[in-house]
PDB file of C-alpha atoms in Angstrom:
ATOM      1  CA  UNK A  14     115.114  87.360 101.685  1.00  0.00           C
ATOM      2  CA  UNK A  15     115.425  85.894 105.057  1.00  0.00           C
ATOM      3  CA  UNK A  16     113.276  85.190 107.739  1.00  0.00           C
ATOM      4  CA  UNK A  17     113.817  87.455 111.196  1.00  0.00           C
ATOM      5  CA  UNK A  18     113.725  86.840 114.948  1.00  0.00           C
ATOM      6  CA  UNK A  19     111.147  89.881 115.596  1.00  0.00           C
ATOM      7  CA  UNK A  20     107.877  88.601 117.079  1.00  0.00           C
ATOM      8  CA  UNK A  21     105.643  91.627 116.034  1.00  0.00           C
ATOM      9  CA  UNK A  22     103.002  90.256 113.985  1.00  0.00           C
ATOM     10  CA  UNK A  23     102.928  90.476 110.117  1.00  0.00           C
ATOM     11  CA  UNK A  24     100.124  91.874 108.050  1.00  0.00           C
ATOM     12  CA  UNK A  25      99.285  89.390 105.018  1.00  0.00           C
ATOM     13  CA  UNK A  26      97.040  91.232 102.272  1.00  0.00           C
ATOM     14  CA  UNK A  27      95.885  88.098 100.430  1.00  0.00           C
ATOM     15  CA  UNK A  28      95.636  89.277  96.190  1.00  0.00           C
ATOM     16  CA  UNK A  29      94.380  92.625  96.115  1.00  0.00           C
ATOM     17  CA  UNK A  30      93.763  92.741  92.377  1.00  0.00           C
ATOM     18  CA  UNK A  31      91.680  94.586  89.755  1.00  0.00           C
ATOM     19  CA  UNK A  32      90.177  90.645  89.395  1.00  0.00           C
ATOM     20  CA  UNK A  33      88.315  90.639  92.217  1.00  0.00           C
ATOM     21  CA  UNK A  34      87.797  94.177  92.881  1.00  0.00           C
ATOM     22  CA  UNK A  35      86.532  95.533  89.310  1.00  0.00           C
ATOM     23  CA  UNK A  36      82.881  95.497  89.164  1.00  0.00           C
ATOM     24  CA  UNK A  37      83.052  94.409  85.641  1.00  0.00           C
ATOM     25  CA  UNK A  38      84.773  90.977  86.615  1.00  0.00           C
ATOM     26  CA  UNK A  39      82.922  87.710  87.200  1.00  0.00           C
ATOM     27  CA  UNK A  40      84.978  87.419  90.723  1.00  0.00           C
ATOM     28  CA  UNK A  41      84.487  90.837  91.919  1.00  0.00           C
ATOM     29  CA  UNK A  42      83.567  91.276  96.021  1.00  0.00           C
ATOM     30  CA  UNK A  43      81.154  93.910  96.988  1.00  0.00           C
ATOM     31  CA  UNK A  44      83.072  93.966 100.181  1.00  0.00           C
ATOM     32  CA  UNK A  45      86.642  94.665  98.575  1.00  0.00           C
ATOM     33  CA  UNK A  46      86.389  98.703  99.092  1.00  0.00           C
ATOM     34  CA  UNK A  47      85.526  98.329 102.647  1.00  0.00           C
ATOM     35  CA  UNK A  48      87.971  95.649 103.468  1.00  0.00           C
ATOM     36  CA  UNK A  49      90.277  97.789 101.937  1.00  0.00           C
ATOM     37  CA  UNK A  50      90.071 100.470 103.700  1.00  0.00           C
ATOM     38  CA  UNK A  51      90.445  98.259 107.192  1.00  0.00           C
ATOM     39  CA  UNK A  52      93.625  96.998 105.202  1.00  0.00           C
ATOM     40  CA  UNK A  53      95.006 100.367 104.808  1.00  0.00           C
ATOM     41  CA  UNK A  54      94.451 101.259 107.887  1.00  0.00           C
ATOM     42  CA  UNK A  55      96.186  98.224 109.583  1.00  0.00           C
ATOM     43  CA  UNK A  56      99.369  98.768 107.262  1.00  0.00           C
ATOM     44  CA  UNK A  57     100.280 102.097 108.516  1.00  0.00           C
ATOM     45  CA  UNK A  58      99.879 100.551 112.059  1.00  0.00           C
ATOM     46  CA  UNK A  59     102.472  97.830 110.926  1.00  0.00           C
ATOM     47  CA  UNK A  60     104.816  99.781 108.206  1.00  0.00           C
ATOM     48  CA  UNK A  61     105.667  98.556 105.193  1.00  0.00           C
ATOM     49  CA  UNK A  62     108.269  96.320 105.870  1.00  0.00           C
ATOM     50  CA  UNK A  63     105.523  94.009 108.269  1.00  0.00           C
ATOM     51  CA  UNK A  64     103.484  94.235 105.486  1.00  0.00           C
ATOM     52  CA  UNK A  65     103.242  91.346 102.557  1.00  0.00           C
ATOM     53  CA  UNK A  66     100.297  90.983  99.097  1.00  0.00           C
ATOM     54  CA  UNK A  67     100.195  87.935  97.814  1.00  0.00           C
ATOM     55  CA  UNK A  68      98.813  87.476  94.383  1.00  0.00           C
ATOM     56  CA  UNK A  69      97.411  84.964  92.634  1.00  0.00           C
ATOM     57  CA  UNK A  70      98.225  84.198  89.293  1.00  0.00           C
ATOM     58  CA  UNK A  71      96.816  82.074  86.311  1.00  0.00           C
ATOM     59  CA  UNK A  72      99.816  79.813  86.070  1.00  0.00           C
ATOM     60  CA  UNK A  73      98.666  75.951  87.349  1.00  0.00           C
ATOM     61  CA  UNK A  74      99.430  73.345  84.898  1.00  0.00           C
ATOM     62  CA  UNK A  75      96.375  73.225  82.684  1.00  0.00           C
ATOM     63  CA  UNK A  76      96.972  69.051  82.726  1.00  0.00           C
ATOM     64  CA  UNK A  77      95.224  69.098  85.685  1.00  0.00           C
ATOM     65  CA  UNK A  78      92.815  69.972  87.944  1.00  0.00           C
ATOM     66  CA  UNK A  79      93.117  73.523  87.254  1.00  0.00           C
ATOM     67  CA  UNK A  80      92.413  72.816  83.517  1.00  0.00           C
ATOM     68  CA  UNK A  81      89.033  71.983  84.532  1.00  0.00           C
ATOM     69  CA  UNK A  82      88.971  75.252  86.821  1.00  0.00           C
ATOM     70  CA  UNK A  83      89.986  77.534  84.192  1.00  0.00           C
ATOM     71  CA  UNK A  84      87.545  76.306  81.433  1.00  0.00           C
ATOM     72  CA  UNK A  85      84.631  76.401  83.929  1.00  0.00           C
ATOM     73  CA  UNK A  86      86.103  80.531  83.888  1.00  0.00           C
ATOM     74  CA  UNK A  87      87.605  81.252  81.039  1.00  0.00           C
ATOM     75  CA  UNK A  88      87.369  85.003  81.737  1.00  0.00           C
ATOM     76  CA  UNK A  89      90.448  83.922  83.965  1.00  0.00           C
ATOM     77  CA  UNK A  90      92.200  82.138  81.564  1.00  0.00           C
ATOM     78  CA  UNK A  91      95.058  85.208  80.654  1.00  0.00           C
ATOM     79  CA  UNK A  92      98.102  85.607  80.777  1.00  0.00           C
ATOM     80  CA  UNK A  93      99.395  86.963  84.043  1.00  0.00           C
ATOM     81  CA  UNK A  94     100.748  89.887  82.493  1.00  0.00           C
ATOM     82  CA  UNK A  95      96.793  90.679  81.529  1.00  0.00           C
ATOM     83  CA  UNK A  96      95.845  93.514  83.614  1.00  0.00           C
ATOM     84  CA  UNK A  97      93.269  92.241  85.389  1.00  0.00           C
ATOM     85  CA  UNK A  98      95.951  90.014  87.846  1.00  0.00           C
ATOM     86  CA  UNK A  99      97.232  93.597  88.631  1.00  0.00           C
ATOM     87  CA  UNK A 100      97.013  95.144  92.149  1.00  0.00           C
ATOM     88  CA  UNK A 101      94.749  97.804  92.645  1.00  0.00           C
ATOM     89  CA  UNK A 102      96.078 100.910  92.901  1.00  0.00           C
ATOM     90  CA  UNK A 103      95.489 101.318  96.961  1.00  0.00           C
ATOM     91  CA  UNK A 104      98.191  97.965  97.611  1.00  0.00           C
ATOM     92  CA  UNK A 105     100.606  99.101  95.445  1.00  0.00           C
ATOM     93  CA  UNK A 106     102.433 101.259  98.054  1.00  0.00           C
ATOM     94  CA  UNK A 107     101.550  98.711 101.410  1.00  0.00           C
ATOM     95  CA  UNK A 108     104.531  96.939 101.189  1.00  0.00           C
ATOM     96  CA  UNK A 109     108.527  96.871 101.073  1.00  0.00           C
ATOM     97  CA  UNK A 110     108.426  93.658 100.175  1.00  0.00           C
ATOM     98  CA  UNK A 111     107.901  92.547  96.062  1.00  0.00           C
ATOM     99  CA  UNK A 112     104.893  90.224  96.135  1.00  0.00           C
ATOM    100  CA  UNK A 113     104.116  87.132  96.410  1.00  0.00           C
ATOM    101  CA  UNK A 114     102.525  85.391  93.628  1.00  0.00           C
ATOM    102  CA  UNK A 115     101.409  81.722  93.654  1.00  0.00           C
ATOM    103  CA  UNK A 116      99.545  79.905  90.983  1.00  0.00           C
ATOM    104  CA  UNK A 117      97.346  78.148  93.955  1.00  0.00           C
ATOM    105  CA  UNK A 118      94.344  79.123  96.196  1.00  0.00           C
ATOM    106  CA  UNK A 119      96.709  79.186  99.697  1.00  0.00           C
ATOM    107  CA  UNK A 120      99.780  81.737  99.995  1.00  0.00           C
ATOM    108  CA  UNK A 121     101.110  79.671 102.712  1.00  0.00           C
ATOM    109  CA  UNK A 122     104.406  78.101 100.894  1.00  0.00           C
ATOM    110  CA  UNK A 123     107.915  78.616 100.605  1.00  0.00           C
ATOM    111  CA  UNK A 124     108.138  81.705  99.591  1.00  0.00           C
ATOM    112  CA  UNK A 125     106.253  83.100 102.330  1.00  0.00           C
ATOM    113  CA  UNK A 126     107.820  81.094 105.084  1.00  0.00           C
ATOM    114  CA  UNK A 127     111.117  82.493 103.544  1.00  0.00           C
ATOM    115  CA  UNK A 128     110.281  85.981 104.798  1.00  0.00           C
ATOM    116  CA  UNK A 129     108.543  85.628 107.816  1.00  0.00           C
ATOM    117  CA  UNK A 130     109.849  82.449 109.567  1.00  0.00           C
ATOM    118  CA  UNK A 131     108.018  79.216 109.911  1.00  0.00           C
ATOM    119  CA  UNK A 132     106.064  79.962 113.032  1.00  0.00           C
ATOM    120  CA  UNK A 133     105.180  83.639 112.786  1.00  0.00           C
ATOM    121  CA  UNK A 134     102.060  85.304 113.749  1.00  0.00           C
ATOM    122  CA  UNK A 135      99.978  86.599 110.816  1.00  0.00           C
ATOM    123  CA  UNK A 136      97.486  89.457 110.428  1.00  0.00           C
ATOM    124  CA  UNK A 137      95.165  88.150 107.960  1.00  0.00           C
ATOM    125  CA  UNK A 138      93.439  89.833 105.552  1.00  0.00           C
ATOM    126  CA  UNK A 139      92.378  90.178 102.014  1.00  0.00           C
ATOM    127  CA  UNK A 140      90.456  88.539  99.524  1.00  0.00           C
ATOM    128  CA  UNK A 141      88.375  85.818  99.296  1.00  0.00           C
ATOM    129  CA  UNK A 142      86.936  85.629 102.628  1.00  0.00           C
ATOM    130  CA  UNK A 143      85.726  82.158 101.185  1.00  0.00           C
ATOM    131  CA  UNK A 144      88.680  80.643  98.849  1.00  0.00           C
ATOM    132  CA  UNK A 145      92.152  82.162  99.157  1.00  0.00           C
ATOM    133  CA  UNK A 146      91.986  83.451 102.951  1.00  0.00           C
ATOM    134  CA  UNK A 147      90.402  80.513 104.506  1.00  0.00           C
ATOM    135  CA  UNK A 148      92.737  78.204 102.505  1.00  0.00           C
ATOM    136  CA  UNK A 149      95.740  80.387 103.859  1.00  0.00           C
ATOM    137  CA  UNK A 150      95.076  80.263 107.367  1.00  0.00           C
ATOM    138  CA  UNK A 151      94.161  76.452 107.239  1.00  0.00           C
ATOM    139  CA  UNK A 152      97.619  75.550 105.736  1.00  0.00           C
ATOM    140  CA  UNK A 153      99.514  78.227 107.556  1.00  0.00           C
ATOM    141  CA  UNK A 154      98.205  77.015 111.372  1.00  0.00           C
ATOM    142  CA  UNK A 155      99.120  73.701 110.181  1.00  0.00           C
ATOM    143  CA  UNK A 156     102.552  74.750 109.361  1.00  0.00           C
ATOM    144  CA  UNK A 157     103.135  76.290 113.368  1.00  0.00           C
ATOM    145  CA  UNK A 158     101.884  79.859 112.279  1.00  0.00           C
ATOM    146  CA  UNK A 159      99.623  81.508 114.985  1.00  0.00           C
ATOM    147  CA  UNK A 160      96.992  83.324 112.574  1.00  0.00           C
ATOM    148  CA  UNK A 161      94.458  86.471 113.343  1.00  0.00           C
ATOM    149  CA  UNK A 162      91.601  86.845 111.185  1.00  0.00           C
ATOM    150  CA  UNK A 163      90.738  90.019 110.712  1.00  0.00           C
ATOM    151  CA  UNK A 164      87.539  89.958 109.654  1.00  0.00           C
ATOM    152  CA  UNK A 165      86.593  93.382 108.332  1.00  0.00           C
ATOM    153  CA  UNK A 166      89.916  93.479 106.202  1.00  0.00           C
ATOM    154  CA  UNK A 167      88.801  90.496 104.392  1.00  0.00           C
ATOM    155  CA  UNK A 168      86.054  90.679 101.195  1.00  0.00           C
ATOM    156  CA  UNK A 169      84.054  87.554 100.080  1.00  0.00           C
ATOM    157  CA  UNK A 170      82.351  86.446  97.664  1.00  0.00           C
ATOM    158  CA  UNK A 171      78.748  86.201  99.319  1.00  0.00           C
ATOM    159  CA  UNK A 172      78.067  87.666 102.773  1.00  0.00           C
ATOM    160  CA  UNK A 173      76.609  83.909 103.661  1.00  0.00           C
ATOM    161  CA  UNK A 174      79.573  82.500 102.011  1.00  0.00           C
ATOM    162  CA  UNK A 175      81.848  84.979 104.231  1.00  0.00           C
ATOM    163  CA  UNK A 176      79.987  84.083 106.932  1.00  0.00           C
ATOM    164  CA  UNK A 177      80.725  80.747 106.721  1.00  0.00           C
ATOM    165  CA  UNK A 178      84.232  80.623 106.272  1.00  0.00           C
ATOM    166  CA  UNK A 179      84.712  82.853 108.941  1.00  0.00           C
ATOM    167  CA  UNK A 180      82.696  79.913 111.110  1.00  0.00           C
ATOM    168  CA  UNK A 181      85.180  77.407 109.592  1.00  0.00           C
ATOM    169  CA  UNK A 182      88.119  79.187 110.497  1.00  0.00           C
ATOM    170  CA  UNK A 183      86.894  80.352 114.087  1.00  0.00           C
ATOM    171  CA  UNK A 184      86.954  76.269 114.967  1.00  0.00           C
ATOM    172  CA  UNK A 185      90.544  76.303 114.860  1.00  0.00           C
ATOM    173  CA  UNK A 186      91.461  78.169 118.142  1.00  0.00           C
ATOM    174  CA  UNK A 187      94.542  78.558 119.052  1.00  0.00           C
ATOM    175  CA  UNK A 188      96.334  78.727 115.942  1.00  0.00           C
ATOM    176  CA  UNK A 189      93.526  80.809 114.380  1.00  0.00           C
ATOM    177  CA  UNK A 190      91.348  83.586 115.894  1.00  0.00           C
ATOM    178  CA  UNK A 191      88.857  85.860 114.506  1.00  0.00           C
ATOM    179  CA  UNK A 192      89.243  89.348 115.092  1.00  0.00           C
ATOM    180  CA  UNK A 193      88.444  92.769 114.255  1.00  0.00           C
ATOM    181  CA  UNK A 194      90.515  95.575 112.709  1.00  0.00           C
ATOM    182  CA  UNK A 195      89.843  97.966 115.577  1.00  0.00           C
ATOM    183  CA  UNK A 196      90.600  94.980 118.138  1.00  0.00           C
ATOM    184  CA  UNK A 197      94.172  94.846 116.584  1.00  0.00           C
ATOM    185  CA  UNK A 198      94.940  98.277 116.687  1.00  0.00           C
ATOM    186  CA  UNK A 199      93.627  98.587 120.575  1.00  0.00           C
ATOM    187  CA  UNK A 200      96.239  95.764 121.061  1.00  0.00           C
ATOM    188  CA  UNK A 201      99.263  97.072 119.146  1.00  0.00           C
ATOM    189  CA  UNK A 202      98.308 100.781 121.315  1.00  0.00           C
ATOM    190  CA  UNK A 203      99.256  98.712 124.638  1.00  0.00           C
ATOM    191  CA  UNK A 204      95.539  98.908 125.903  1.00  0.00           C
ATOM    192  CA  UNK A 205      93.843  95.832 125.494  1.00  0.00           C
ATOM    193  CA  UNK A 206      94.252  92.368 123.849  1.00  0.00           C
ATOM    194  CA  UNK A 207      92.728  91.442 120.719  1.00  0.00           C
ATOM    195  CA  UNK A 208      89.597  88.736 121.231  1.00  0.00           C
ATOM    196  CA  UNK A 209      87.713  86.526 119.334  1.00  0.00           C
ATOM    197  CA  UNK A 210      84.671  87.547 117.235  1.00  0.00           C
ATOM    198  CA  UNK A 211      83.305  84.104 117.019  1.00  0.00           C
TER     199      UNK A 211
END
């Protein structure tokens, strides 16, 4: 795939998998239904070809650091064919685009830059509030990327936890802002400018 020109945001949907949204799992989010409902709603503003879902997948070298990760949750430790890495059935359909799947925490690499240019402007959204979003926008606004938050389309772990990250990443204005889901659809309608939440 190659980058484009077209400076109309893209919608990032950070892992929406069973993993994280199955009550039964050890890494499920309360918060996942309601975030993904925000998320649906923001990809049929965008369309499916602004739209990417990223997933992560159980793949790190076990030699090292992530050996230690996936022994302190060995739930995890699968293959990435195991059905739990799956989407969930509501992100299947969000996107033109096959996913992207990265063995780390942050879906800001290569792959991603490939598609949507090195300095786009991301709507961000998705799962963990607290681990995989926050390390996203950190390593995507140091890349050039201009990032929006949007907070209710994200799940966390904790509410404090979600809370916090969300402080984290609103200390990083201008590359990242903290927004709302409504907020971005009042801006793509022409009639007002999306504004920080912080």
């Amino acid at each position: 795939m190659t980058s484009t020109s077209d400076d109309r945001p893209w919608l990032l949907v950070v892992d929406p998998q069973r993993i994280f949204a199955d009550p039964a799992s050890d890494w499920a989010s309360s918060f996942f239904p309601a975030a993904m409902t925000q998320i649906r709603r923001l990809a049929t503003h965008v369309g499916p070809e602004r739209t990417l879902v990223t997933r992560w997948l159980p793949t790190a070298d076990r030699s090292t650091a992530w050996g230690d990760y996936f022994r302190a949750w060995p739930f995890a430790d699968v293959p990435a064919s195991h059905p739990l890495y799956e989407l969930v059935d509501e992100a299947r359909e969000l996107s033109a685009h096959p996913t992207i799947d990265e063995p780390t925490f942050g879906k800001w690499g290569p792959q991603l830059a490939e598609i949507v240019g090195p300095h786009p402007h991301l709507l961000l959204t998705g799962v963990s509030t607290d681990c995989c979003v926050i390390t996203t926008a950190l390593a995507a606004a140091d890349a050039g990327a201009r990032l929006s938050v949007v907070q209710d389309a994200c799940a966390a772990s904790t509410a404090a936890d979600g809370a916090a990250a969300m402080q984290i990443m609103g200390l990083f204005p201008p590359q990242i802002d903290v927004t709302s889901s409504a907020e971005v659809l009042r801006a793509g309608s022409g009639r007002e400018e999306p504004r920080s939440t912080r």
